[in-house]
Amino acid sequence: MTSPLKVGIAGLGTVGGSVARLLQEQSAVLARRCHRPLQVVAVSARDRNRKRKTPLDHLEWLEDPRQMIGHPDIDVVVELIGGADGVAHDLCTGALQAGQHVVTANKSLLARHGHTLAALAESRGVTLAFEAAVAGGVPIVKTLREGVAANTIERFYGILNGTCNYILTTMAKTGAPFAAALKEAQTLGYAEADPAFDIDGVDAAHKLAILASIAFGTQVNFAGVYCEGIRQICREDVTAAASLGFVIKLLAMAERTADGVIQSVYPCLVPKDRPIAHVDDVFNAIMLKGDYVGEMFMQGRGAGGNPTASAVVADLIDLANARQTRPFGTAAAELESLPGLPITRREGHYYLRFQVRDRAGVVADITGALGREGISIRTLTQRDESHSGGSVPMMLTTHRCREQAVQQALAALAPADYLEEPPHLIRIEYL
Ligand SMILES: NC(=O)c1ccc[n+]([C@@H]2O[C@H](COP(=O)([O-])OP(=O)(O)OC[C@H]3O[C@@H](n4cnc5c(N)ncnc54)[C@H](OP(=O)(O)O)[C@@H]3O)[C@@H](O)[C@H]2O)c1
């Protein structure tokens, strides 16, 4: 009888609870697919008395997850606590140092410390696996690292945050304002009580930085991600986008150029006929293009206990079958350190919204400021709903132009007394 691969689970919340349950409920399937049986031997969380999804009384309970470090009965530490620093960081670092494998779903930890942790894992000859850290149940990490490893990837993009996608989908389908759509997402458990990480784009930026490292063979560079969230998106934008043939999506995009890597997360207008425009609600999706494989599109559930547990256990199955890979595909020492390029390097189309006092000369003033920067206007819409002197939204889209030029035009317009609020810019991605 082969000796089991002994597992310690740290964190028994949404994901950890589902992992423990999956390992119990699917034990027969897993036994057939693993060379070595998977055996959970110890668990840890904050509150021992909290009711869990599955009975765990037969397992060793550790008051502090750090007691798993160097524990003689634990081969693999599964870290499902969360947070870039603190306990999760101590646990992962300590376990790798002690020669234990680590499986984690912790994107903030990997976005900040991924390179150091990967180097540590490689130096100790153990695995750091994190399929669950990006796009939940969608196996994009393995696809990029192994499935398309024969290709050069120059660009990929995706919807990597289900909360934002749910909010934007709800706004488009029901006409709800941002605040109401966010509230609904919170009621349904799709958004945290403090949703800042999601709606400000930080969560998607963490995931993008991890994927870019694998795709381009570069060091994780979270600080180099340009990041904008969806708080500014209003009903006018959603309606105007629809009337022009677009939907608004929060896209995470990365491109490797001769000068460096562009990584960005921002809401953008996407033509309705693109596959990514049809990825709705809490779903995630990634589109990548390899030079040999061509285009590839993956879609699935990007969060939630069960889909995320599916990814965590896939990593455990790899370990039980002795399939070990370098965490980011390329050896940590060989991951390049390329500069992150600023968003002002972007060239493309833009949607601009101005909330203006309805009076003579305003349209000419705005179009004049854009014209002076060489920006030509493609469409212009002004809602005719106020009496003269009232406040109206004015929306326009541009032909292809430089971001820097748009920013300069908006800066020149900033002092205008007819502007009721700062102009709002949303990029258009024809993809
Ligand atoms: N939720 C998702 O859909 C999802 C998807 C992909 C990735 N992830 C990632 O998975 C990880 C876990 O997320 P989650 O949603 O499962 O979180 P969660 O529901 O809040 O669970 C966190 C768990 O960690 C335990 N914990 C917290 N602080 C601790 C400490 N100081 N010492 C010991 N245990 C501690 C908690 O204990 P108690 O239960 O006793 O409070 C809880 O069991 C995070 O890195 C997250 O980013 C989550």
PDB file of C-alpha atoms in Angstrom, residues 236-237 240 351-357 362-367 370 377 379-383 391-397 413 418-419 423-424:
ATOM      1  CA  GLU A 236     -25.916  57.114 -18.337  1.00  0.00           C
ATOM      2  CA  ASP A 237     -22.717  55.278 -19.296  1.00  0.00           C
ATOM      3  CA  ALA A 240     -25.026  55.245 -23.858  1.00  0.00           C
ATOM      4  CA  TYR A 351     -15.792  57.389 -24.452  1.00  0.00           C
ATOM      5  CA  LEU A 352     -16.070  60.663 -22.524  1.00  0.00           C
ATOM      6  CA  ARG A 353     -18.938  61.886 -20.367  1.00  0.00           C
ATOM      7  CA  PHE A 354     -19.313  65.508 -19.306  1.00  0.00           C
ATOM      8  CA  GLN A 355     -22.004  66.650 -16.882  1.00  0.00           C
ATOM      9  CA  VAL A 356     -22.511  70.218 -18.063  1.00  0.00           C
ATOM     10  CA  ARG A 357     -24.646  73.317 -17.532  1.00  0.00           C
ATOM     11  CA  VAL A 362     -20.413  74.421 -24.259  1.00  0.00           C
ATOM     12  CA  VAL A 363     -20.287  71.847 -27.065  1.00  0.00           C
ATOM     13  CA  ALA A 364     -17.984  74.059 -29.127  1.00  0.00           C
ATOM     14  CA  ASP A 365     -15.697  74.598 -26.134  1.00  0.00           C
ATOM     15  CA  ILE A 366     -15.357  70.870 -25.392  1.00  0.00           C
ATOM     16  CA  THR A 367     -14.904  69.779 -28.995  1.00  0.00           C
ATOM     17  CA  LEU A 370     -10.235  67.964 -27.957  1.00  0.00           C
ATOM     18  CA  ILE A 377     -14.888  62.949 -32.485  1.00  0.00           C
ATOM     19  CA  THR A 379     -20.181  60.321 -31.978  1.00  0.00           C
ATOM     20  CA  LEU A 380     -21.713  62.974 -29.766  1.00  0.00           C
ATOM     21  CA  THR A 381     -24.884  62.567 -27.718  1.00  0.00           C
ATOM     22  CA  GLN A 382     -26.482  65.172 -25.510  1.00  0.00           C
ATOM     23  CA  ARG A 383     -29.524  64.272 -23.520  1.00  0.00           C
ATOM     24  CA  SER A 391     -27.561  70.168 -15.908  1.00  0.00           C
ATOM     25  CA  VAL A 392     -27.277  67.610 -18.711  1.00  0.00           C
ATOM     26  CA  PRO A 393     -24.930  64.749 -19.526  1.00  0.00           C
ATOM     27  CA  MET A 394     -23.013  64.953 -22.775  1.00  0.00           C
ATOM     28  CA  MET A 395     -21.357  61.795 -24.079  1.00  0.00           C
ATOM     29  CA  LEU A 396     -18.923  61.497 -26.929  1.00  0.00           C
ATOM     30  CA  THR A 397     -16.683  58.859 -28.419  1.00  0.00           C
ATOM     31  CA  LEU A 413     -11.072  71.615 -19.656  1.00  0.00           C
ATOM     32  CA  TYR A 418     -19.919  74.851 -16.896  1.00  0.00           C
ATOM     33  CA  LEU A 419     -18.623  71.432 -15.736  1.00  0.00           C
ATOM     34  CA  PRO A 423     -15.136  64.656 -16.887  1.00  0.00           C
ATOM     35  CA  HIS A 424     -15.326  60.879 -16.936  1.00  0.00           C
TER      36      HIS A 424
END
